[in-house]
CSV table of C-alpha atoms in Angstrom, one decimal:
chain,number,residue,atom,x,y,z
A,204,UNK,CA,23.1,2.0,-6.0
A,205,UNK,CA,24.1,5.4,-7.9
A,206,UNK,CA,22.1,7.9,-9.6
A,207,UNK,CA,22.7,9.5,-13.0
A,208,UNK,CA,24.6,12.5,-11.0
A,209,UNK,CA,26.2,10.3,-8.6
A,210,UNK,CA,23.8,11.4,-5.6
A,211,UNK,CA,21.5,9.5,-3.8
A,212,UNK,CA,18.6,9.7,-1.5
A,213,UNK,CA,19.4,11.2,1.7
A,214,UNK,CA,19.9,8.4,4.1
A,215,UNK,CA,19.0,8.1,7.8
A,216,UNK,CA,16.2,10.8,7.9
A,217,UNK,CA,13.4,8.5,9.5
A,218,UNK,CA,13.7,6.8,12.6
A,219,UNK,CA,11.5,3.9,13.8
A,220,UNK,CA,8.3,6.1,15.0
A,221,UNK,CA,8.3,8.1,11.9
A,222,UNK,CA,8.4,4.6,9.7
A,223,UNK,CA,5.4,3.4,11.8
A,224,UNK,CA,3.5,6.8,11.2
A,225,UNK,CA,4.2,6.3,7.4
A,226,UNK,CA,2.9,2.6,7.3
A,227,UNK,CA,-0.3,3.6,8.9
A,228,UNK,CA,-0.5,6.7,6.7
A,229,UNK,CA,0.1,4.5,3.6
A,230,UNK,CA,-3.0,2.1,4.7
A,231,UNK,CA,-5.0,5.5,5.0
A,232,UNK,CA,-7.7,4.0,7.7
A,233,UNK,CA,-10.4,6.9,7.2
A,234,UNK,CA,-9.9,7.2,3.5
A,235,UNK,CA,-10.2,3.0,3.2
A,236,UNK,CA,-13.2,3.2,5.3
A,237,UNK,CA,-15.2,6.1,3.6
A,238,UNK,CA,-14.1,4.9,-0.3
A,239,UNK,CA,-14.4,1.2,0.0
A,240,UNK,CA,-17.0,0.3,2.6
A,241,UNK,CA,-19.9,0.6,0.6
A,242,UNK,CA,-17.9,-1.2,-2.4
A,243,UNK,CA,-17.1,-3.9,0.1
A,244,UNK,CA,-21.1,-4.0,1.4
A,245,UNK,CA,-22.1,-4.1,-2.3
A,246,UNK,CA,-19.6,-7.3,-3.0
A,247,UNK,CA,-20.2,-9.4,0.2
A,248,UNK,CA,-23.0,-7.8,2.3
A,249,UNK,CA,-22.4,-8.1,5.8
A,250,UNK,CA,-19.5,-10.3,5.4
A,251,UNK,CA,-17.2,-7.3,5.3
A,252,UNK,CA,-15.5,-8.4,8.7
A,253,UNK,CA,-14.7,-11.5,7.6
A,254,UNK,CA,-13.2,-10.6,4.1
A,255,UNK,CA,-11.0,-8.2,6.2
A,256,UNK,CA,-9.8,-10.6,8.5
A,257,UNK,CA,-9.4,-13.5,6.2
A,258,UNK,CA,-7.5,-11.0,3.9
A,259,UNK,CA,-5.5,-9.9,7.1
A,260,UNK,CA,-3.9,-13.5,7.5
A,261,UNK,CA,-2.2,-13.7,4.3
A,262,UNK,CA,-1.5,-10.3,3.9
A,263,UNK,CA,0.5,-10.6,7.2
A,264,UNK,CA,2.5,-13.1,5.3
A,265,UNK,CA,3.3,-10.4,2.7
A,266,UNK,CA,4.8,-8.3,5.2
A,267,UNK,CA,7.0,-11.1,6.5
A,268,UNK,CA,8.1,-11.3,2.9
A,269,UNK,CA,8.8,-8.1,2.7
A,270,UNK,CA,10.7,-7.7,5.8
A,271,UNK,CA,12.9,-10.4,5.2
A,272,UNK,CA,13.9,-9.7,1.7
A,273,UNK,CA,14.4,-5.8,3.1
A,274,UNK,CA,17.0,-7.5,5.4
A,275,UNK,CA,19.3,-8.5,2.3
A,276,UNK,CA,18.6,-5.8,-0.1
A,277,UNK,CA,17.7,-2.3,1.0
A,278,UNK,CA,16.5,-0.8,-2.4
A,279,UNK,CA,13.9,2.3,-2.7
A,280,UNK,CA,12.2,-0.2,-5.6
A,281,UNK,CA,11.5,-3.1,-3.1
A,282,UNK,CA,9.7,-5.7,-5.0
A,283,UNK,CA,11.1,-4.5,-8.5
A,284,UNK,CA,14.4,-5.4,-7.4
A,285,UNK,CA,13.7,-8.3,-5.1
A,286,UNK,CA,11.4,-10.1,-7.6
A,287,UNK,CA,13.7,-9.5,-10.4
A,288,UNK,CA,17.0,-10.5,-8.5
A,289,UNK,CA,14.8,-13.9,-7.4
A,290,UNK,CA,12.6,-15.1,-9.7
A,291,UNK,CA,13.1,-13.2,-13.0
A,292,UNK,CA,13.9,-9.7,-14.2
A,293,UNK,CA,11.0,-9.4,-16.4
A,294,UNK,CA,8.6,-10.5,-13.1
A,295,UNK,CA,10.6,-7.9,-11.3
A,296,UNK,CA,10.2,-5.0,-13.7
A,297,UNK,CA,6.4,-5.9,-14.1
A,298,UNK,CA,6.0,-6.0,-10.5
A,299,UNK,CA,7.5,-2.5,-10.2
A,300,UNK,CA,5.7,-1.4,-13.2
A,301,UNK,CA,2.2,-2.3,-11.1
A,302,UNK,CA,3.1,-0.2,-8.4
A,303,UNK,CA,3.6,2.6,-10.5
A,304,UNK,CA,0.3,2.1,-12.2
A,305,UNK,CA,-1.7,1.4,-9.2
A,306,UNK,CA,-0.3,4.4,-7.6
A,307,UNK,CA,-0.8,6.8,-10.5
A,308,UNK,CA,-4.2,5.6,-10.9
A,309,UNK,CA,-4.7,6.3,-7.0
A,310,UNK,CA,-3.7,10.0,-7.3
A,311,UNK,CA,-7.0,10.3,-9.2
A,312,UNK,CA,-8.9,7.9,-7.1
A,313,UNK,CA,-8.0,9.6,-3.7
A,314,UNK,CA,-7.8,12.9,-5.0
A,315,UNK,CA,-11.2,13.4,-6.3
A,316,UNK,CA,-13.2,12.1,-3.1
A,317,UNK,CA,-10.8,14.6,-1.3
A,318,UNK,CA,-12.1,17.6,-3.8
A,319,UNK,CA,-15.6,16.2,-3.0
A,320,UNK,CA,-15.4,16.4,0.7
A,321,UNK,CA,-13.8,19.7,1.0
A,322,UNK,CA,-16.6,21.0,-1.0
A,323,UNK,CA,-19.2,19.1,1.5
A,324,UNK,CA,-17.8,21.3,4.4
A,325,UNK,CA,-18.4,24.2,2.3
A,326,UNK,CA,-21.6,23.4,0.9
A,327,UNK,CA,-23.3,19.9,0.6
A,328,UNK,CA,-24.8,20.6,-2.7
A,329,UNK,CA,-21.3,21.0,-4.3
A,330,UNK,CA,-19.9,17.6,-3.5
A,331,UNK,CA,-21.5,15.7,-6.4
A,332,UNK,CA,-19.9,18.1,-9.0
A,333,UNK,CA,-17.5,15.9,-10.7
A,334,UNK,CA,-15.6,18.6,-12.6
A,335,UNK,CA,-15.4,21.1,-9.6
A,336,UNK,CA,-14.3,18.0,-7.4
A,337,UNK,CA,-11.6,17.3,-9.8
A,338,UNK,CA,-10.3,20.7,-9.9
A,339,UNK,CA,-10.2,20.8,-6.1
A,340,UNK,CA,-8.5,17.3,-5.6
A,341,UNK,CA,-5.9,18.3,-8.1
A,342,UNK,CA,-4.9,21.6,-5.6
A,343,UNK,CA,-4.6,19.1,-2.8
A,344,UNK,CA,-2.6,16.7,-5.3
A,345,UNK,CA,-0.3,19.5,-6.2
A,346,UNK,CA,0.2,20.7,-2.5
A,347,UNK,CA,1.5,16.9,-1.7
A,348,UNK,CA,3.4,16.7,-4.5
A,349,UNK,CA,5.3,20.0,-3.5
A,350,UNK,CA,5.6,18.5,0.2
A,351,UNK,CA,7.1,15.4,-1.2
A,352,UNK,CA,9.7,17.4,-3.7
A,353,UNK,CA,10.8,19.1,-0.3
A,354,UNK,CA,12.3,15.8,1.0
A,355,UNK,CA,11.6,13.2,3.6
A,356,UNK,CA,12.3,15.3,6.6
A,357,UNK,CA,9.4,17.8,5.6
A,358,UNK,CA,7.1,14.6,4.3
A,359,UNK,CA,7.0,13.1,7.7
A,360,UNK,CA,6.6,16.1,9.6
A,361,UNK,CA,3.6,17.1,7.6
A,362,UNK,CA,2.3,13.1,8.1
A,363,UNK,CA,2.8,13.4,11.7
A,364,UNK,CA,0.3,16.2,12.0
A,365,UNK,CA,-2.4,14.9,9.6
A,366,UNK,CA,-2.0,11.3,10.5
A,367,UNK,CA,-2.2,12.1,14.3
A,368,UNK,CA,-5.6,14.3,14.3
A,369,UNK,CA,-7.1,11.3,12.0
A,370,UNK,CA,-6.4,8.6,14.4
A,371,UNK,CA,-7.8,10.4,17.6
A,372,UNK,CA,-10.9,11.4,15.4
A,373,UNK,CA,-11.5,7.6,14.4
A,374,UNK,CA,-10.5,6.5,18.1
A,375,UNK,CA,-13.2,8.7,19.4
A,376,UNK,CA,-15.6,7.5,17.0
A,377,UNK,CA,-15.2,3.8,17.9
A,378,UNK,CA,-15.5,4.5,21.5
A,379,UNK,CA,-18.6,6.5,20.8
A,380,UNK,CA,-19.7,3.7,18.6
A,381,UNK,CA,-19.5,1.2,21.5
A,382,UNK,CA,-21.5,3.3,23.7
A,383,UNK,CA,-24.4,4.2,21.2
A,384,UNK,CA,-27.6,2.7,22.2
A,385,UNK,CA,-29.7,2.7,18.9
A,386,UNK,CA,-29.0,0.0,16.4
A,387,UNK,CA,-30.1,-1.0,12.6
A,388,UNK,CA,-29.2,-4.7,13.0
A,389,UNK,CA,-28.0,-6.8,15.9
A,390,UNK,CA,-24.2,-7.9,15.9
A,391,UNK,CA,-23.7,-11.6,14.7
A,392,UNK,CA,-20.7,-13.7,14.9
A,393,UNK,CA,-21.8,-14.9,11.4
A,394,UNK,CA,-20.5,-11.7,9.7
A,395,UNK,CA,-16.9,-13.6,10.6
A,396,UNK,CA,-17.8,-16.9,8.9
A,397,UNK,CA,-18.2,-18.1,5.2
A,398,UNK,CA,-22.0,-18.2,5.0
A,399,UNK,CA,-22.5,-14.4,3.5
A,400,UNK,CA,-20.1,-15.0,0.6
A,401,UNK,CA,-21.6,-15.7,-2.9
A,402,UNK,CA,-19.5,-18.8,-3.6
A,403,UNK,CA,-15.4,-18.8,-4.2
A,404,UNK,CA,-16.1,-15.9,-6.9
A,405,UNK,CA,-17.6,-14.0,-4.2
A,406,UNK,CA,-15.1,-14.2,-1.7
A,407,UNK,CA,-12.3,-13.5,-3.8
A,408,UNK,CA,-14.2,-10.4,-5.3
A,409,UNK,CA,-14.3,-9.4,-1.2
A,410,UNK,CA,-10.6,-10.5,-0.7
A,411,UNK,CA,-9.6,-8.3,-3.5
A,412,UNK,CA,-11.2,-5.2,-2.3
A,413,UNK,CA,-9.9,-6.1,1.6
A,414,UNK,CA,-6.4,-6.0,-0.1
A,415,UNK,CA,-7.0,-2.3,-1.3
A,416,UNK,CA,-7.8,-1.5,2.5
A,417,UNK,CA,-4.6,-2.8,3.5
A,418,UNK,CA,-2.6,-1.5,0.4
A,419,UNK,CA,0.2,0.9,1.1
A,420,UNK,CA,2.2,0.0,4.5
A,421,UNK,CA,5.0,-0.8,1.9
A,422,UNK,CA,5.8,2.4,1.6
A,423,UNK,CA,8.4,1.6,4.7
A,424,UNK,CA,10.2,-0.6,1.8
A,425,UNK,CA,10.3,2.0,-0.6
A,426,UNK,CA,11.7,4.7,2.1
A,427,UNK,CA,14.3,1.9,3.1
A,428,UNK,CA,17.1,4.0,1.8
A,429,UNK,CA,15.9,7.3,3.8
A,430,UNK,CA,15.5,5.2,7.0
A,431,UNK,CA,17.8,4.4,10.0
A,432,UNK,CA,18.6,0.8,10.5
A,433,UNK,CA,16.3,0.0,7.9
A,434,UNK,CA,17.0,-3.6,7.6
A,435,UNK,CA,15.1,-4.1,11.0
A,436,UNK,CA,12.9,-0.7,10.9
A,437,UNK,CA,11.0,-1.2,7.6
A,438,UNK,CA,9.9,-4.7,8.7
A,439,UNK,CA,8.7,-3.9,12.0
A,440,UNK,CA,7.0,-0.8,11.0
A,441,UNK,CA,5.2,-2.6,8.8
A,442,UNK,CA,4.0,-5.0,11.1
A,443,UNK,CA,3.0,-2.6,13.4
A,444,UNK,CA,0.9,-0.6,10.9
A,445,UNK,CA,-0.9,-3.4,9.5
A,446,UNK,CA,-1.9,-4.3,13.2
A,447,UNK,CA,-3.4,-0.8,14.0
A,448,UNK,CA,-5.4,-0.5,10.8
A,449,UNK,CA,-6.6,-3.9,10.8
A,450,UNK,CA,-8.2,-3.2,14.2
A,451,UNK,CA,-9.5,0.2,12.8
A,452,UNK,CA,-11.0,-1.3,9.8
A,453,UNK,CA,-12.9,-4.3,11.8
A,454,UNK,CA,-14.3,-1.9,14.7
A,455,UNK,CA,-15.6,0.6,11.7
A,456,UNK,CA,-17.0,-2.0,9.7
A,457,UNK,CA,-18.9,-3.6,12.3
A,458,UNK,CA,-20.3,-0.3,13.3
A,459,UNK,CA,-21.5,0.1,10.0
A,460,UNK,CA,-23.2,-3.0,9.9
A,461,UNK,CA,-24.9,-2.6,13.3
A,462,UNK,CA,-25.9,1.1,13.0
A,463,UNK,CA,-26.9,1.8,9.2
A,464,UNK,CA,-29.1,0.1,7.2
A,465,UNK,CA,-28.2,-1.6,3.9
A,466,UNK,CA,-30.2,1.2,2.0
A,467,UNK,CA,-28.0,3.7,4.2
A,468,UNK,CA,-24.8,2.2,2.8
A,469,UNK,CA,-25.7,2.0,-0.7
A,470,UNK,CA,-27.2,5.4,-0.7
A,471,UNK,CA,-24.0,6.8,1.1
A,472,UNK,CA,-21.5,5.7,-1.2
A,473,UNK,CA,-18.0,7.0,-0.8
A,474,UNK,CA,-20.1,9.3,2.3
A,475,UNK,CA,-20.5,6.5,4.4
A,476,UNK,CA,-18.4,7.6,7.2
A,477,UNK,CA,-20.1,11.1,7.4
A,478,UNK,CA,-23.7,9.0,7.5
A,479,UNK,CA,-22.3,7.1,10.1
A,480,UNK,CA,-20.8,10.0,12.2
A,481,UNK,CA,-24.6,11.5,12.0
A,482,UNK,CA,-26.0,8.6,13.5
A,483,UNK,CA,-23.2,8.4,16.3
A,484,UNK,CA,-23.2,12.2,17.1
A,485,UNK,CA,-26.3,14.1,15.2
A,486,UNK,CA,-25.0,17.6,13.8
A,487,UNK,CA,-21.2,17.4,14.4
A,488,UNK,CA,-20.1,13.9,14.0
A,489,UNK,CA,-20.7,13.6,10.3
A,490,UNK,CA,-18.4,16.9,9.7
A,491,UNK,CA,-15.9,15.6,12.1
A,492,UNK,CA,-15.4,12.1,10.1
A,493,UNK,CA,-15.3,14.1,6.9
A,494,UNK,CA,-12.3,15.9,8.5
A,495,UNK,CA,-10.5,12.8,9.6
A,496,UNK,CA,-11.1,11.0,6.0
A,497,UNK,CA,-9.9,14.3,4.2
A,498,UNK,CA,-6.8,14.3,6.4
A,499,UNK,CA,-6.4,10.8,5.6
A,500,UNK,CA,-6.8,11.0,1.9
A,501,UNK,CA,-4.5,13.9,1.8
A,502,UNK,CA,-1.9,12.1,3.8
A,503,UNK,CA,-1.9,8.8,1.7
A,504,UNK,CA,-1.7,10.8,-1.4
A,505,UNK,CA,1.7,12.0,-0.2
A,506,UNK,CA,3.0,8.2,0.9
A,507,UNK,CA,1.6,7.0,-2.3
A,508,UNK,CA,3.5,9.5,-4.1
A,509,UNK,CA,6.8,8.6,-2.3
A,510,UNK,CA,6.2,4.8,-3.3
A,511,UNK,CA,5.8,5.7,-7.1
A,512,UNK,CA,8.5,8.5,-7.2
A,513,UNK,CA,11.1,6.1,-5.4
A,514,UNK,CA,10.0,3.1,-7.5
A,515,UNK,CA,10.5,5.3,-10.8
A,516,UNK,CA,13.8,6.6,-9.2
A,517,UNK,CA,15.2,3.2,-8.7
A,518,UNK,CA,14.0,2.3,-12.3
A,519,UNK,CA,15.8,5.3,-13.8
A,520,UNK,CA,19.0,4.7,-11.7
A,521,UNK,CA,18.9,0.9,-13.0
A,522,UNK,CA,18.5,2.3,-17.0
A,523,UNK,CA,15.1,0.3,-17.4
A,524,UNK,CA,13.0,3.4,-17.6
A,525,UNK,CA,14.7,6.9,-18.8
A,526,UNK,CA,17.9,7.5,-17.0
A,527,UNK,CA,16.5,11.1,-15.9
A,528,UNK,CA,14.0,9.5,-13.6
A,529,UNK,CA,17.2,8.5,-11.4
A,530,UNK,CA,18.3,12.4,-11.0
A,531,UNK,CA,18.1,13.5,-7.2
A,532,UNK,CA,17.5,17.2,-6.7
A,533,UNK,CA,21.1,19.0,-5.3
A,534,UNK,CA,19.4,20.4,-2.3
A,535,UNK,CA,16.4,18.5,-1.3
A,536,UNK,CA,17.7,14.7,-2.2
A,537,UNK,CA,14.3,13.8,-3.7
A,538,UNK,CA,14.1,12.4,-7.1
A,539,UNK,CA,12.6,15.7,-8.8
A,540,UNK,CA,12.2,14.5,-12.3
A,541,UNK,CA,10.5,11.1,-11.2
A,542,UNK,CA,8.1,13.5,-9.2
A,543,UNK,CA,7.4,15.9,-12.1
A,544,UNK,CA,6.8,12.9,-14.3
A,545,UNK,CA,4.0,11.3,-12.0
A,546,UNK,CA,2.6,15.2,-11.3
A,547,UNK,CA,2.1,15.8,-15.2
A,548,UNK,CA,0.6,12.1,-15.9
A,549,UNK,CA,-1.8,12.4,-13.0
A,550,UNK,CA,-2.8,15.9,-14.0
A,551,UNK,CA,-3.9,14.6,-17.4
A,552,UNK,CA,-5.8,11.9,-15.8
A,553,UNK,CA,-7.7,14.4,-13.6
A,554,UNK,CA,-9.0,16.0,-17.1
A,555,UNK,CA,-10.5,12.4,-18.0
A,556,UNK,CA,-11.7,12.0,-14.4
A,557,UNK,CA,-14.0,15.3,-14.8
A,558,UNK,CA,-15.8,13.8,-17.4
A,559,UNK,CA,-16.1,10.3,-16.2
A,560,UNK,CA,-19.1,10.6,-14.1
A,561,UNK,CA,-20.0,10.1,-10.4
A,562,UNK,CA,-17.4,10.0,-7.8
A,563,UNK,CA,-18.8,6.7,-6.8
A,564,UNK,CA,-18.1,5.1,-10.1
A,565,UNK,CA,-14.8,6.5,-10.4
A,566,UNK,CA,-14.0,4.9,-7.0
A,567,UNK,CA,-15.5,1.7,-7.7
A,568,UNK,CA,-13.9,1.1,-10.8
A,569,UNK,CA,-10.5,2.2,-9.5
A,570,UNK,CA,-10.5,0.3,-6.4
A,571,UNK,CA,-10.7,-2.8,-8.4
A,572,UNK,CA,-8.2,-2.0,-10.7
A,573,UNK,CA,-5.9,-1.3,-8.3
A,574,UNK,CA,-6.7,-4.6,-6.2
A,575,UNK,CA,-6.1,-6.6,-9.2
A,576,UNK,CA,-2.4,-4.8,-9.5
A,577,UNK,CA,-1.8,-5.2,-5.8
A,578,UNK,CA,-2.5,-8.7,-5.8
A,579,UNK,CA,0.2,-9.5,-8.6
A,580,UNK,CA,3.0,-7.8,-7.3
A,581,UNK,CA,2.2,-8.8,-3.5
A,582,UNK,CA,2.0,-12.3,-5.0
A,583,UNK,CA,5.0,-12.0,-6.7
A,584,UNK,CA,6.7,-10.9,-3.5
A,585,UNK,CA,6.0,-13.6,-1.0
A,586,UNK,CA,7.2,-16.2,-3.8
A,587,UNK,CA,10.5,-14.2,-3.9
A,588,UNK,CA,10.8,-14.1,-0.3
A,589,UNK,CA,10.6,-18.2,-0.3
A,590,UNK,CA,13.3,-18.5,-3.1
A,591,UNK,CA,15.8,-16.1,-1.6
A,592,UNK,CA,15.6,-18.0,1.7
A,593,UNK,CA,15.3,-21.4,0.6
A,594,UNK,CA,18.5,-22.6,1.5
A,595,UNK,CA,17.6,-22.0,5.5
A,596,UNK,CA,13.9,-22.6,5.4
A,597,UNK,CA,14.7,-25.9,7.1
A,598,UNK,CA,17.1,-24.7,9.8
A,599,UNK,CA,14.3,-24.3,12.3
A,600,UNK,CA,10.5,-24.6,12.9
A,601,UNK,CA,10.6,-20.7,13.0
A,602,UNK,CA,12.1,-20.4,9.4
A,603,UNK,CA,9.9,-22.7,8.0
A,604,UNK,CA,7.0,-21.2,9.3
A,605,UNK,CA,7.4,-17.5,9.4
A,606,UNK,CA,10.1,-17.5,5.9
A,607,UNK,CA,8.3,-20.1,3.9
A,608,UNK,CA,4.6,-21.4,4.8
A,609,UNK,CA,3.1,-18.0,5.7
A,610,UNK,CA,4.7,-15.8,2.9
A,611,UNK,CA,3.9,-18.6,0.5
A,612,UNK,CA,0.4,-18.9,2.2
A,613,UNK,CA,-0.1,-15.1,1.5
A,614,UNK,CA,1.1,-15.2,-2.1
A,615,UNK,CA,-0.9,-18.0,-3.0
A,616,UNK,CA,-4.0,-16.0,-1.9
A,617,UNK,CA,-3.1,-13.1,-3.6
A,618,UNK,CA,-2.6,-14.7,-6.9
A,619,UNK,CA,-5.9,-16.9,-6.5
A,620,UNK,CA,-7.9,-13.7,-5.8
A,621,UNK,CA,-6.3,-12.3,-8.6
A,622,UNK,CA,-7.6,-15.0,-11.1
A,623,UNK,CA,-10.9,-15.6,-9.4
A,624,UNK,CA,-11.9,-12.3,-9.6
A,625,UNK,CA,-11.6,-11.6,-13.4
A,626,UNK,CA,-15.0,-12.9,-14.2
A,627,UNK,CA,-16.7,-10.5,-11.6
A,628,UNK,CA,-15.3,-7.2,-12.4
A,629,UNK,CA,-16.7,-4.4,-14.9
A,630,UNK,CA,-15.2,-4.1,-18.3
A,631,UNK,CA,-13.5,-0.5,-17.1
A,632,UNK,CA,-11.8,-2.2,-14.1
A,633,UNK,CA,-10.6,-4.9,-16.3
A,634,UNK,CA,-9.0,-2.3,-19.1
A,635,UNK,CA,-7.5,-0.3,-16.3
A,636,UNK,CA,-6.3,-2.8,-14.1
A,637,UNK,CA,-4.9,-5.6,-16.9
A,638,UNK,CA,-4.3,-2.7,-19.6
A,639,UNK,CA,-2.4,-1.0,-17.2
A,640,UNK,CA,0.0,-4.0,-16.6
A,641,UNK,CA,0.2,-4.8,-20.3
A,642,UNK,CA,1.4,-1.3,-21.1
A,643,UNK,CA,4.4,-2.0,-19.1
A,644,UNK,CA,5.7,-4.7,-21.6
A,645,UNK,CA,6.6,-2.0,-24.1
A,646,UNK,CA,9.3,-0.1,-21.9
A,647,UNK,CA,10.4,-3.5,-20.5
A,648,UNK,CA,11.4,-4.9,-24.2
A,649,UNK,CA,12.9,-1.5,-25.1
A,650,UNK,CA,15.0,-1.5,-22.3
A,651,UNK,CA,16.0,-5.5,-22.4
A,652,UNK,CA,16.8,-5.0,-26.0
A,653,UNK,CA,19.5,-2.1,-25.0
A,654,UNK,CA,21.1,-4.9,-22.6
A,655,UNK,CA,20.6,-2.6,-19.4
A,656,UNK,CA,22.7,-4.4,-16.8
A,657,UNK,CA,19.0,-5.0,-14.6
A,658,UNK,CA,18.1,-7.6,-16.8
A,659,UNK,CA,21.5,-9.9,-15.9
A,660,UNK,CA,21.1,-9.7,-12.2
A,661,UNK,CA,23.5,-10.6,-9.3
A,662,UNK,CA,21.1,-13.5,-7.9
A,663,UNK,CA,19.6,-12.5,-4.4
A,664,UNK,CA,20.4,-15.4,-1.7
A,665,UNK,CA,20.1,-14.6,1.7
A,666,UNK,CA,22.8,-16.8,3.1
A,667,UNK,CA,25.4,-15.0,0.8
A,668,UNK,CA,23.4,-11.4,1.4
A,669,UNK,CA,23.8,-11.8,5.2
A,670,UNK,CA,27.3,-13.1,5.0
A,671,UNK,CA,28.4,-9.9,2.8
A,672,UNK,CA,26.4,-7.5,5.3
A,673,UNK,CA,28.8,-8.9,8.1
A,674,UNK,CA,32.1,-9.3,6.5
A,675,UNK,CA,33.7,-10.1,10.0
A,676,UNK,CA,31.1,-11.9,11.4
A,677,UNK,CA,30.9,-15.2,13.7
A,678,UNK,CA,32.3,-18.3,12.6
A,679,UNK,CA,31.2,-20.7,15.0
A,680,UNK,CA,28.3,-22.8,14.5
A,681,UNK,CA,26.2,-21.5,17.3
A,682,UNK,CA,26.7,-18.0,16.2
A,683,UNK,CA,26.1,-18.9,12.7
A,684,UNK,CA,22.9,-20.2,13.9
A,685,UNK,CA,22.1,-16.9,15.9
A,686,UNK,CA,23.1,-14.9,12.5
A,687,UNK,CA,20.5,-16.9,10.5
A,688,UNK,CA,17.9,-16.3,12.8
A,689,UNK,CA,18.4,-12.5,12.4
A,690,UNK,CA,16.4,-13.2,9.2
A,691,UNK,CA,13.2,-13.1,11.0
A,692,UNK,CA,13.7,-10.3,13.7
A,693,UNK,CA,11.8,-7.3,13.4
């Protein structure tokens, strides 16, 4: 747990409430709805509520997997460390690399719409100017980069303000949508069934997009070294965060289905929440929801920066990437070299985005590419949890279901969606998604050949880890059973 300078991240900065806020902000409810609703509708039509529901069930299995793994290995690299110590170091590195690539892509996929929304508040005619939107988005990105550089305490204070206002606006519009009289389509319970999906491939495509909605709650695990009682707090916060955003996602997706026509949804694209706001509250509603989406986008830029920089910090500390990435700033206790590296890479990508075409096209390809990488590293984490706890899975029904069946179901679902959707994605999305993963083979081979200790791991086993965490723990059979039950507590 040492850095190249002997300094680590600042411990005990975040409490339980702070971590819950970070989990909700990581999934970015308003941004996810704005960026992905039209993409989801284009893939599955009116079955958006079903896709979100059927993805939430296995996603909770991945949340359980993260919670259990976090109990026995507190590490800023999270899945990078867990998968490497249970399955294989190569898979562990690629798991961490997938997060790094997806988060770096998101720097652009999130910032460009933020720039577009900022321009739309000033002059709606400027919103479609992609180079200008990229420039303004880069400004938001640099602002969040400085906040993250300033330390976890400053980060969470900014997050409380942005996410607090965002959630209040969203709740107001949920209530307003319920009270709204006019509608374009009558609500139908079939939206939660399988009838609207175009076969298994269509279902997998919808699931991959839905995974992007939820992505980000795992920032709690990347913050574990900076969280009080993180062995319990990170898992609990992730569970609450996923529950909150699931309800918001379902409420707004149903509202879009009911209140907007298919033509309105397709035409609106990433502006769909503004169109919904205008439908609910003409004149003011659209602007308010644009503000909510803007705050959500900036907030999730911050949490994504935390994820990618903490992952790179862990890699630098383990010498699986340049050791300089593990250097911590003397005053702010943040991995400033990793932050600077991500900032430089993202700014180069902003230049490419400025010439890439429309904001909607950038979003569509980025969402699909990121979805592939999310499914990959979430799927590996689910298997890692089962392997780490294999010796106690049969000690109780609770351990078997919560520690074995559910995480394995989540893992199987994610990996199935990964494979099944390959034939449905555009060439650009495939190049970004799979090509980004393959690039990781280069540093993997380079540092493996150097004999880095990460590639000779101490195996992660729940029984040994829990015993080591409590060296003077109980010795009676009843106490041992109680200690084992802690593995599923949040």
